[in-house]
Amino acid sequence: VVNNQQQAQVALVLSAPAKVTNHLVALVEQTSRGLDASETLAQIEGIFTHLIAGLKSKYPALDDSKLKARMELEFAGVRRQMQGITLLGQCPDNIQAQILSRGEALSIACMHELLSVRGHEVVLIDPVKLLLAEGGFLESHVNIDVSRARFQAEPLKTEAVYLMAGFTGGNEKGELVLLGRNGSDYSAACLAACVSAECCEIWTDVDGFMTADPRVIKSAYTINELSYIEAMELCNFGAKVIYPPTIYPVCV
């Protein structure tokens, strides 16, 4: 990001750290069933505690107390929501959307502090305010035309790094909604379209599209060539024969 910022305007869309969203889904399911989800919440907190400690060890000037306070605030809110879910015996979709998006919110907080301590100006993009999403609380799609108009009304700072949480948007009432699992890739493509970006790069945990999930199939290998048409055909069949399982147009 820092290297690219020296050449052109950069905006960074972040997902939650690995395993966090899966843990949050499990937390909602456990609490809805009347089970004790405190251990699951502790695992999520442990991931961020380890992440913050690693940042502090590498950058001693980083304000880790600020990040720890933000983490405690976020998870205090999750605990209150868990109490409500326990009383109801179920989790309303709007509450579930708020809980499942906490990983992205904390990712943004950590990256903000990291870039700031390295001396970079950071501007936060609020996807709930700028990305108009249509559909349910847990599976919405972005209205690109309306969202593009909103972005055009916002002045850009060419010297700043822009940060936006993935996976989320806002409905016409301004309520937080989710863009579906793996929605951070989709968020990045939507942001690129809304600001007429030269290119959108999707960074993942593998070097390219693979024949299967390498964590499950040890013999999986990277596909050397894959045309856009072939990729979309695979998507139409569920995209389970390749990994990562989502494909979006990445250059606009």
Coordinates of N, CA, C and O in Angstrom, one line a residue, residues 17-79:
P17 N -9.7 -10.4 10.1 CA -8.6 -11.4 10.2 C -9.1 -12.8 10.0 O -10.3 -13.1 10.3
A18 N -8.2 -13.7 9.6 CA -8.6 -15.1 9.3 C -9.3 -15.7 10.6 O -8.9 -15.5 11.7
K19 N -10.4 -16.4 10.3 CA -11.2 -17.2 11.3 C -12.1 -16.3 12.1 O -13.0 -16.9 12.8
V20 N -12.0 -15.0 12.1 CA -12.8 -14.2 13.0 C -14.3 -14.2 12.6 O -15.1 -14.4 13.5
T21 N -14.6 -14.1 11.3 CA -16.0 -14.1 10.9 C -16.6 -15.5 11.2 O -17.8 -15.6 11.7
N22 N -15.9 -16.6 11.0 CA -16.4 -17.9 11.3 C -16.7 -18.0 12.8 O -17.7 -18.6 13.2
H23 N -15.8 -17.5 13.6 CA -16.1 -17.5 15.0 C -17.3 -16.7 15.4 O -18.1 -17.1 16.3
L24 N -17.5 -15.6 14.8 CA -18.6 -14.7 15.0 C -19.9 -15.4 14.6 O -21.0 -15.3 15.3
V25 N -19.9 -16.1 13.5 CA -21.1 -16.9 13.1 C -21.4 -18.0 14.1 O -22.6 -18.2 14.5
A26 N -20.4 -18.7 14.6 CA -20.5 -19.7 15.6 C -21.1 -19.1 16.9 O -22.0 -19.7 17.6
L27 N -20.6 -17.9 17.3 CA -21.1 -17.2 18.5 C -22.6 -16.9 18.4 O -23.3 -17.2 19.4
V28 N -23.0 -16.4 17.3 CA -24.5 -16.1 17.1 C -25.3 -17.4 17.2 O -26.3 -17.5 17.8
E29 N -24.8 -18.5 16.5 CA -25.5 -19.8 16.5 C -25.6 -20.3 17.9 O -26.6 -20.8 18.4
Q30 N -24.5 -20.3 18.6 CA -24.4 -20.9 20.0 C -25.4 -20.1 20.9 O -26.1 -20.7 21.7
T31 N -25.3 -18.8 20.9 CA -26.1 -18.0 21.7 C -27.6 -18.1 21.4 O -28.4 -18.2 22.3
S32 N -27.9 -18.2 20.1 CA -29.3 -18.4 19.7 C -29.9 -19.7 20.3 O -31.1 -19.8 20.5
R33 N -29.0 -20.7 20.4 CA -29.5 -22.0 20.9 C -29.4 -22.1 22.4 O -29.6 -23.2 23.0
G34 N -29.1 -21.0 23.1 CA -29.0 -21.0 24.5 C -27.7 -21.6 25.1 O -27.7 -21.9 26.3
L35 N -26.7 -21.7 24.3 CA -25.4 -22.3 24.7 C -24.5 -21.2 25.2 O -24.7 -20.0 24.8
D36 N -23.5 -21.5 25.9 CA -22.5 -20.6 26.4 C -21.5 -20.3 25.3 O -20.7 -21.2 24.9
A37 N -21.4 -19.1 24.8 CA -20.5 -18.8 23.7 C -19.3 -18.0 24.2 O -18.6 -17.4 23.4
S38 N -19.1 -18.0 25.5 CA -18.0 -17.1 26.0 C -16.6 -17.6 25.5 O -15.7 -16.8 25.3
E39 N -16.4 -18.9 25.4 CA -15.2 -19.4 24.9 C -14.9 -19.0 23.4 O -13.8 -18.6 23.1
T40 N -16.0 -19.0 22.6 CA -15.9 -18.5 21.2 C -15.5 -17.0 21.2 O -14.6 -16.6 20.4
L41 N -16.1 -16.2 22.0 CA -15.8 -14.8 22.1 C -14.3 -14.6 22.6 O -13.6 -13.7 22.0
A42 N -13.9 -15.4 23.5 CA -12.5 -15.3 24.0 C -11.5 -15.6 22.9 O -10.5 -15.0 22.8
Q43 N -11.9 -16.6 22.0 CA -11.0 -16.9 20.9 C -10.9 -15.7 19.9 O -9.8 -15.4 19.4
I44 N -12.0 -15.0 19.7 CA -11.9 -13.8 18.8 C -11.1 -12.7 19.4 O -10.2 -12.1 18.8
E45 N -11.3 -12.5 20.7 CA -10.5 -11.5 21.4 C -9.0 -11.8 21.4 O -8.2 -11.0 21.3
G46 N -8.7 -13.1 21.5 CA -7.3 -13.6 21.5 C -6.7 -13.3 20.2 O -5.5 -12.9 20.1
I47 N -7.4 -13.4 19.1 CA -6.8 -13.1 17.7 C -6.4 -11.6 17.7 O -5.3 -11.3 17.2
F48 N -7.3 -10.8 18.1 CA -7.0 -9.3 18.1 C -5.9 -8.9 19.1 O -5.1 -8.0 18.8
T49 N -6.0 -9.5 20.2 CA -4.9 -9.2 21.2 C -3.6 -9.6 20.7 O -2.6 -8.8 20.9
H50 N -3.4 -10.7 20.1 CA -2.2 -11.2 19.5 C -1.8 -10.2 18.3 O -0.6 -9.9 18.2
L51 N -2.7 -9.8 17.5 CA -2.5 -8.9 16.4 C -1.9 -7.6 16.9 O -0.9 -7.0 16.4
I52 N -2.6 -7.0 17.9 CA -2.2 -5.7 18.5 C -0.8 -5.8 19.1 O 0.0 -4.9 19.0
A53 N -0.5 -6.9 19.8 CA 0.8 -7.1 20.5 C 1.9 -7.2 19.4 O 3.0 -6.6 19.6
G54 N 1.6 -7.8 18.3 CA 2.6 -7.9 17.2 C 2.9 -6.6 16.6 O 4.0 -6.3 16.3
L55 N 1.8 -5.8 16.4 CA 2.0 -4.4 15.9 C 2.9 -3.6 16.8 O 3.8 -2.8 16.4
K56 N 2.6 -3.7 18.1 CA 3.3 -2.9 19.1 C 4.8 -3.3 19.2 O 5.6 -2.4 19.4
S57 N 5.0 -4.6 19.1 CA 6.4 -5.0 19.1 C 7.2 -4.5 18.0 O 8.4 -4.3 18.1
K58 N 6.6 -4.4 16.8 CA 7.3 -3.9 15.6 C 7.4 -2.4 15.5 O 8.3 -1.9 15.0
Y59 N 6.3 -1.8 16.1 CA 6.3 -0.3 16.0 C 6.0 0.2 17.5 O 4.8 0.4 17.8
P60 N 7.0 0.4 18.3 CA 6.9 0.8 19.7 C 6.0 2.1 19.9 O 5.4 2.2 20.9
A61 N 6.1 3.0 18.9 CA 5.3 4.2 19.0 C 3.8 4.1 18.8 O 3.0 5.0 19.0
L62 N 3.4 2.9 18.4 CA 2.0 2.6 18.1 C 1.2 2.7 19.3 O 1.6 2.2 20.4
D63 N 0.0 3.4 19.3 CA -0.8 3.6 20.4 C -1.7 2.3 20.7 O -2.9 2.3 20.3
D64 N -1.1 1.3 21.3 CA -1.8 0.0 21.5 C -2.9 0.2 22.5 O -3.9 -0.5 22.5
S65 N -2.8 1.1 23.4 CA -3.8 1.4 24.4 C -5.1 1.8 23.8 O -6.2 1.4 24.2
K66 N -5.0 2.6 22.7 CA -6.2 3.1 22.0 C -6.8 1.9 21.3 O -8.1 1.8 21.3
L67 N -6.0 1.0 20.7 CA -6.6 -0.2 20.0 C -7.3 -1.1 21.0 O -8.3 -1.7 20.7
K68 N -6.6 -1.3 22.2 CA -7.2 -2.2 23.2 C -8.5 -1.6 23.7 O -9.5 -2.4 23.9
A69 N -8.6 -0.3 23.9 CA -9.8 0.3 24.3 C -10.9 0.1 23.3 O -12.1 -0.1 23.6
R70 N -10.6 0.3 22.0 CA -11.5 0.1 20.9 C -12.0 -1.4 20.9 O -13.2 -1.6 20.7
M71 N -11.1 -2.3 21.1 CA -11.5 -3.7 21.1 C -12.4 -4.0 22.3 O -13.5 -4.7 22.1
E72 N -12.1 -3.5 23.4 CA -13.0 -3.7 24.6 C -14.3 -3.1 24.4 O -15.4 -3.7 24.8
L73 N -14.4 -1.9 23.7 CA -15.7 -1.3 23.5 C -16.5 -2.1 22.5 O -17.7 -2.3 22.7
E74 N -15.9 -2.6 21.4 CA -16.6 -3.4 20.4 C -17.2 -4.7 21.1 O -18.3 -5.1 20.9
F75 N -16.3 -5.4 21.9 CA -16.8 -6.7 22.4 C -17.7 -6.5 23.6 O -18.5 -7.4 23.9
A76 N -17.7 -5.3 24.3 CA -18.7 -5.0 25.3 C -20.0 -4.9 24.6 O -21.1 -5.4 25.1
G77 N -20.1 -4.3 23.4 CA -21.3 -4.2 22.7 C -21.8 -5.6 22.2 O -23.0 -5.9 22.3
V78 N -20.9 -6.4 21.8 CA -21.3 -7.8 21.4 C -21.9 -8.6 22.6 O -22.8 -9.3 22.4
R79 N -21.3 -8.4 23.8 CA -21.8 -9.1 24.9 C -23.2 -8.6 25.3 O -24.1 -9.4 25.6

